[in-house]
mmCIF file of C-alpha atoms in Angstrom:
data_model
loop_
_atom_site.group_PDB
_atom_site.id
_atom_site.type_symbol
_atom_site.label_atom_id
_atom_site.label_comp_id
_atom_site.label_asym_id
_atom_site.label_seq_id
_atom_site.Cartn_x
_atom_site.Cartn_y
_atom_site.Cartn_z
ATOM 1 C CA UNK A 114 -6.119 -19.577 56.312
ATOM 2 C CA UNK A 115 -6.543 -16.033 55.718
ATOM 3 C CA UNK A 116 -10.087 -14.896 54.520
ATOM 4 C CA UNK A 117 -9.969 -12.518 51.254
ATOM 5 C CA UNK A 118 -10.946 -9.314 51.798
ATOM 6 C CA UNK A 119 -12.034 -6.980 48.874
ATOM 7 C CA UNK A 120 -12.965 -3.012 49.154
ATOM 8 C CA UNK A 121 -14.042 -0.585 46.733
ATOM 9 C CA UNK A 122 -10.870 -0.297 44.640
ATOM 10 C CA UNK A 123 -10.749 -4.054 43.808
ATOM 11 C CA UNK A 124 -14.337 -3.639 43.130
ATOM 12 C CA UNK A 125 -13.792 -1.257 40.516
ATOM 13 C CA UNK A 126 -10.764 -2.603 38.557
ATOM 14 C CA UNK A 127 -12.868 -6.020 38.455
ATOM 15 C CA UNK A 128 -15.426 -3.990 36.390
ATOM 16 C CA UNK A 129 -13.323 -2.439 34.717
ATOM 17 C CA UNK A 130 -12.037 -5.281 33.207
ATOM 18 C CA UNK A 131 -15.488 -6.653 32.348
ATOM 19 C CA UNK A 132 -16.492 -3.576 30.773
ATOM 20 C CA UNK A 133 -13.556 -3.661 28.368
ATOM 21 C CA UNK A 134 -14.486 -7.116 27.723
ATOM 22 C CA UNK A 135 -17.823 -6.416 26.888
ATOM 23 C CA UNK A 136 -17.101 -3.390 24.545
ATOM 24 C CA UNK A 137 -14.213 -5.889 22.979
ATOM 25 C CA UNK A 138 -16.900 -8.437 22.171
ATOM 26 C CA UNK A 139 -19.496 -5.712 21.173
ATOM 27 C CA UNK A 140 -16.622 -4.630 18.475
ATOM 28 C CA UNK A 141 -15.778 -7.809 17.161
ATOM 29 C CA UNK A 142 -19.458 -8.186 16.537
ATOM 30 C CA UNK A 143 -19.872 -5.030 14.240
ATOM 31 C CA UNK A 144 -22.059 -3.212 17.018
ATOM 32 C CA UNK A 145 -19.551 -0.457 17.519
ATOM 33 C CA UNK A 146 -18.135 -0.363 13.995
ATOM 34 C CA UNK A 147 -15.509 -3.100 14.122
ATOM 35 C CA UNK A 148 -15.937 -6.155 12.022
ATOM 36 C CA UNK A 149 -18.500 -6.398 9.531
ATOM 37 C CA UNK A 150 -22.224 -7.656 10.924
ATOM 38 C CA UNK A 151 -23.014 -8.665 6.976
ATOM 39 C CA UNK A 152 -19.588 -8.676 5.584
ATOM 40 C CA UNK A 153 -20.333 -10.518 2.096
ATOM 41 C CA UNK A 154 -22.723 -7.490 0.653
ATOM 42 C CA UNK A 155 -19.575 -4.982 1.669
ATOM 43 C CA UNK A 156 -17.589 -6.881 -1.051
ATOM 44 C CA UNK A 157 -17.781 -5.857 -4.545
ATOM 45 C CA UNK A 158 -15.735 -6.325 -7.564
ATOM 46 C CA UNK A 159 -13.904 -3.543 -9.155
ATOM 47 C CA UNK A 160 -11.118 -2.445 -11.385
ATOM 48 C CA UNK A 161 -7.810 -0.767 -9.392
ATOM 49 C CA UNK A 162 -5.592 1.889 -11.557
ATOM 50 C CA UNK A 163 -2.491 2.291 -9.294
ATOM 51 C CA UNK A 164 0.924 3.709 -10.107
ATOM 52 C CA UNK A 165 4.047 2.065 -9.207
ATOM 53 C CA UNK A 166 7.367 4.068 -8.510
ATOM 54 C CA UNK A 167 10.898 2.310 -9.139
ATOM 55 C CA UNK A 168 13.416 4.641 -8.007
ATOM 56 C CA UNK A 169 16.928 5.003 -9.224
ATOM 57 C CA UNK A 170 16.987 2.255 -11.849
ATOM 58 C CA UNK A 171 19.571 1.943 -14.661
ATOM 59 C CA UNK A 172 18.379 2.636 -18.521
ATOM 60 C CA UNK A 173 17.930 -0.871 -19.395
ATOM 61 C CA UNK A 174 15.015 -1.019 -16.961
ATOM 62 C CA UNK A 175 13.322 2.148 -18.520
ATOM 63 C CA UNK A 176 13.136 0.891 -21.662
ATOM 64 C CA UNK A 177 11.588 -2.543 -20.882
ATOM 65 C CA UNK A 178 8.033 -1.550 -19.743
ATOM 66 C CA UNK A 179 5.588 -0.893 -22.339
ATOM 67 C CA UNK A 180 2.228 -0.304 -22.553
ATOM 68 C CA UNK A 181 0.033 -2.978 -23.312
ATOM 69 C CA UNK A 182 2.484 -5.844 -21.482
ATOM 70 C CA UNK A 183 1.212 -7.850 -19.136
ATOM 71 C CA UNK A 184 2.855 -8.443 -15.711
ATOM 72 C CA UNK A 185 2.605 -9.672 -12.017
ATOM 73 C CA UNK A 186 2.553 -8.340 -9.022
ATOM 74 C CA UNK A 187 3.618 -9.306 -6.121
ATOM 75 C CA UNK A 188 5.948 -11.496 -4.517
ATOM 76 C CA UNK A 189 4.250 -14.691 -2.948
ATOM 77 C CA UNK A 190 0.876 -14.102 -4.853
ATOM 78 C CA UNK A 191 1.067 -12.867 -8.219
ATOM 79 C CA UNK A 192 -1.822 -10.387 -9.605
ATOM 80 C CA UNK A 193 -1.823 -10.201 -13.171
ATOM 81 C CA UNK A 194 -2.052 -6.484 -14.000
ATOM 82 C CA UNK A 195 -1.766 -4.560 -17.160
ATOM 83 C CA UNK A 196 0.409 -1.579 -17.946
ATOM 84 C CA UNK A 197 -1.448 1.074 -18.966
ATOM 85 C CA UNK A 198 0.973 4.211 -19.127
ATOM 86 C CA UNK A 199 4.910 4.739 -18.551
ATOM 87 C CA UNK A 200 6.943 7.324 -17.016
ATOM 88 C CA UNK A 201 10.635 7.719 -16.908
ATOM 89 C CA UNK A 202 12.543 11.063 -15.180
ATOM 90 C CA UNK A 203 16.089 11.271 -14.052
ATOM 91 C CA UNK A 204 16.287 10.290 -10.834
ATOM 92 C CA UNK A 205 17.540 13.115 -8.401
ATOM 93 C CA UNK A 206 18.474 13.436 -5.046
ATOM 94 C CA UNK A 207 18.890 16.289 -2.106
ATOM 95 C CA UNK A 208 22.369 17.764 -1.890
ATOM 96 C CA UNK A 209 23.388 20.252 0.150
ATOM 97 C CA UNK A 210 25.900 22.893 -0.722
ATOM 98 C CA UNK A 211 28.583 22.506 2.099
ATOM 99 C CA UNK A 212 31.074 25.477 1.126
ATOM 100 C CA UNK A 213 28.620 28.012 -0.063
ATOM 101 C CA UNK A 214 25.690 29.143 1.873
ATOM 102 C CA UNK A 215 23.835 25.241 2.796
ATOM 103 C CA UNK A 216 21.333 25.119 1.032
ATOM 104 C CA UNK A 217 19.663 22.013 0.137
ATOM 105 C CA UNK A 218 19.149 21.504 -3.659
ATOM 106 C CA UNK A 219 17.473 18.748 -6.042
ATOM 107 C CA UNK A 220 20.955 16.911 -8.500
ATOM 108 C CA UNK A 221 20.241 14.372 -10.797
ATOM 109 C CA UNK A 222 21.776 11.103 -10.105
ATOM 110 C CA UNK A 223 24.141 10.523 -12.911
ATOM 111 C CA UNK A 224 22.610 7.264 -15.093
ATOM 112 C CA UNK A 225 19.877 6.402 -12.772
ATOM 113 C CA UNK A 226 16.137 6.830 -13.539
ATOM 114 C CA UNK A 227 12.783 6.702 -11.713
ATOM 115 C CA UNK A 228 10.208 4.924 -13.302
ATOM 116 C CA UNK A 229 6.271 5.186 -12.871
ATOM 117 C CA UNK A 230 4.130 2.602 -14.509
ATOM 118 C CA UNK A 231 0.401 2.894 -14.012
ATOM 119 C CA UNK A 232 -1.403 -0.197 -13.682
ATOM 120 C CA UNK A 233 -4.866 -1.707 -14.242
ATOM 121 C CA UNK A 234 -5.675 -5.057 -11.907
ATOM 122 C CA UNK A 235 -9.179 -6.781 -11.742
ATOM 123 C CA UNK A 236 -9.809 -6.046 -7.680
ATOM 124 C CA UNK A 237 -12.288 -6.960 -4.783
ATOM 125 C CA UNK A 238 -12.788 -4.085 -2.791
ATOM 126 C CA UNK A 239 -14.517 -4.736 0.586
ATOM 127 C CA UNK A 240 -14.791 -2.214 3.823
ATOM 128 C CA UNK A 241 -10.773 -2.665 4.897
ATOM 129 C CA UNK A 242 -8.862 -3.640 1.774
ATOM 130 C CA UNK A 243 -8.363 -3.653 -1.882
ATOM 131 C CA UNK A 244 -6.860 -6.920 -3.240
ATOM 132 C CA UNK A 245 -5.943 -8.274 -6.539
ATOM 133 C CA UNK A 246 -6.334 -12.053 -7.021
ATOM 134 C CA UNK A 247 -4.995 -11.908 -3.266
ATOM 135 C CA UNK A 248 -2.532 -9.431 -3.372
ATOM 136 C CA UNK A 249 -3.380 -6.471 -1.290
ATOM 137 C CA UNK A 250 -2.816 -3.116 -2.781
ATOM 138 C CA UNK A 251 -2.293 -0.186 -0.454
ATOM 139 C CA UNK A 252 -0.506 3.259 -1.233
ATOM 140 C CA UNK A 253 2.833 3.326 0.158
ATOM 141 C CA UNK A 254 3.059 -0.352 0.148
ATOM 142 C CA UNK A 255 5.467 -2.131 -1.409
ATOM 143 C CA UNK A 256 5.206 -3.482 -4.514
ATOM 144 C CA UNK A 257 7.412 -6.239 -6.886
ATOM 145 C CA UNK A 258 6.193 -5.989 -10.506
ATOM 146 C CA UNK A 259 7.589 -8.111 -12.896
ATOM 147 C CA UNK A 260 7.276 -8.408 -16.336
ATOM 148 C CA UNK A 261 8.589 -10.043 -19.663
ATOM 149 C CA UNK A 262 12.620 -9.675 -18.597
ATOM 150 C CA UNK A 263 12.816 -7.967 -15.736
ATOM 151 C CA UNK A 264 11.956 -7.525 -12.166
ATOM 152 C CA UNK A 265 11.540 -4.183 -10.345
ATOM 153 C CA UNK A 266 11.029 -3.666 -6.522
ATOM 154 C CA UNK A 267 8.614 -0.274 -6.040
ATOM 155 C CA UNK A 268 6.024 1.432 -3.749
ATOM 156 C CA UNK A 269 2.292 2.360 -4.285
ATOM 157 C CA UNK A 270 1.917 5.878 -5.082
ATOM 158 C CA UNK A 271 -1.801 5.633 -6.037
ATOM 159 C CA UNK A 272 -4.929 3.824 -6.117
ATOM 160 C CA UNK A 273 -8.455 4.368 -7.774
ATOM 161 C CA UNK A 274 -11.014 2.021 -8.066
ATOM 162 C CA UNK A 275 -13.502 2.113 -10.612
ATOM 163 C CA UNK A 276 -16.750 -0.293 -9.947
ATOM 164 C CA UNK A 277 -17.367 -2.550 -13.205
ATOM 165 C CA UNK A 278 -19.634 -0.446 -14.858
ATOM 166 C CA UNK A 279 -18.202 2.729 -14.781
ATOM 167 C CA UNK A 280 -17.897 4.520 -11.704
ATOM 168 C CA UNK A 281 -14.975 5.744 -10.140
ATOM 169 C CA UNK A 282 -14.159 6.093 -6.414
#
């Protein structure tokens, strides 16, 4: 049988790998930043005011939305949320002009509209998320809203919290 022989480079991956271990665990513990070391007085409750974008919709959807409705967000969980404002543009596109000199220009899309509703959900807030009755709300995420007859499929545009009792952040 041969005898194992170790010299200095073994030597210093196998430290190495302890002293990633060590940091790892030293992370997971909150001692470096990661995790949370007293995670339940991070949590508070708040109220979330995001905006919702529905691009190129037809004009039956722009006129269903109203302020005042209630609706749900969210596909698996549903967050109640209320609608607290209502935007409708034409929806437009980039075009290029191919015979004359190439320019790229803004067209409106014939019949289509894009619709931003702004929306108020009762939130938690703790140090890595914002979630509505288990929803997580993130700008740029994506977002299914629906309401009394219809159903749009949107992103997160924005998101303010405002702590119950008045603050904003």
């Amino acid at each position: 049988m041969k005898k194992v022989k170790f010299n200095v480079v073994d030597i210093i991956i196998i430290l190495a790998v302890i002293a990633v271990a060590v940091v790892g665990v030293l992370y997971m513990k909150g001692l470096f930043g990661g995790g949370s070391a007293d995670s339940s007085s991070a949590v508070r409750e708040v109220t979330a005011t995001y905006q919702v974008e529905f691009t190129g919709k037809e004009q039956r959807l722009t006129e269903l939305p109203k302020v005042g409705d209630s609706v749900n967000v969210g596909v698996k969980e549903k967050a109640p949320a209320k609608v607290t404002d209502v935007q409708v543009t034409p929806a437009r596109k980039v075009t290029y002009d191919v015979r004359g000199d190439g320019k790229a220009q803004w067209t409106e899309i014939p019949n289509q509209y894009d619709v931003l509703l702004t929306l108020e959900s009762d939130a938690v807030e703790s140090k890595s998320s914002i979630s509505a009755s288990g929803v997580v709300l993130r700008v740029g995420e994506e977002a299914v809203v629906r309401g009394k007859g219809y159903s749009a499929e949107g992103y997160i545009l924005n998101l303010n919290t405002t702590e119950k009792g008045g603050d904003r952040s």
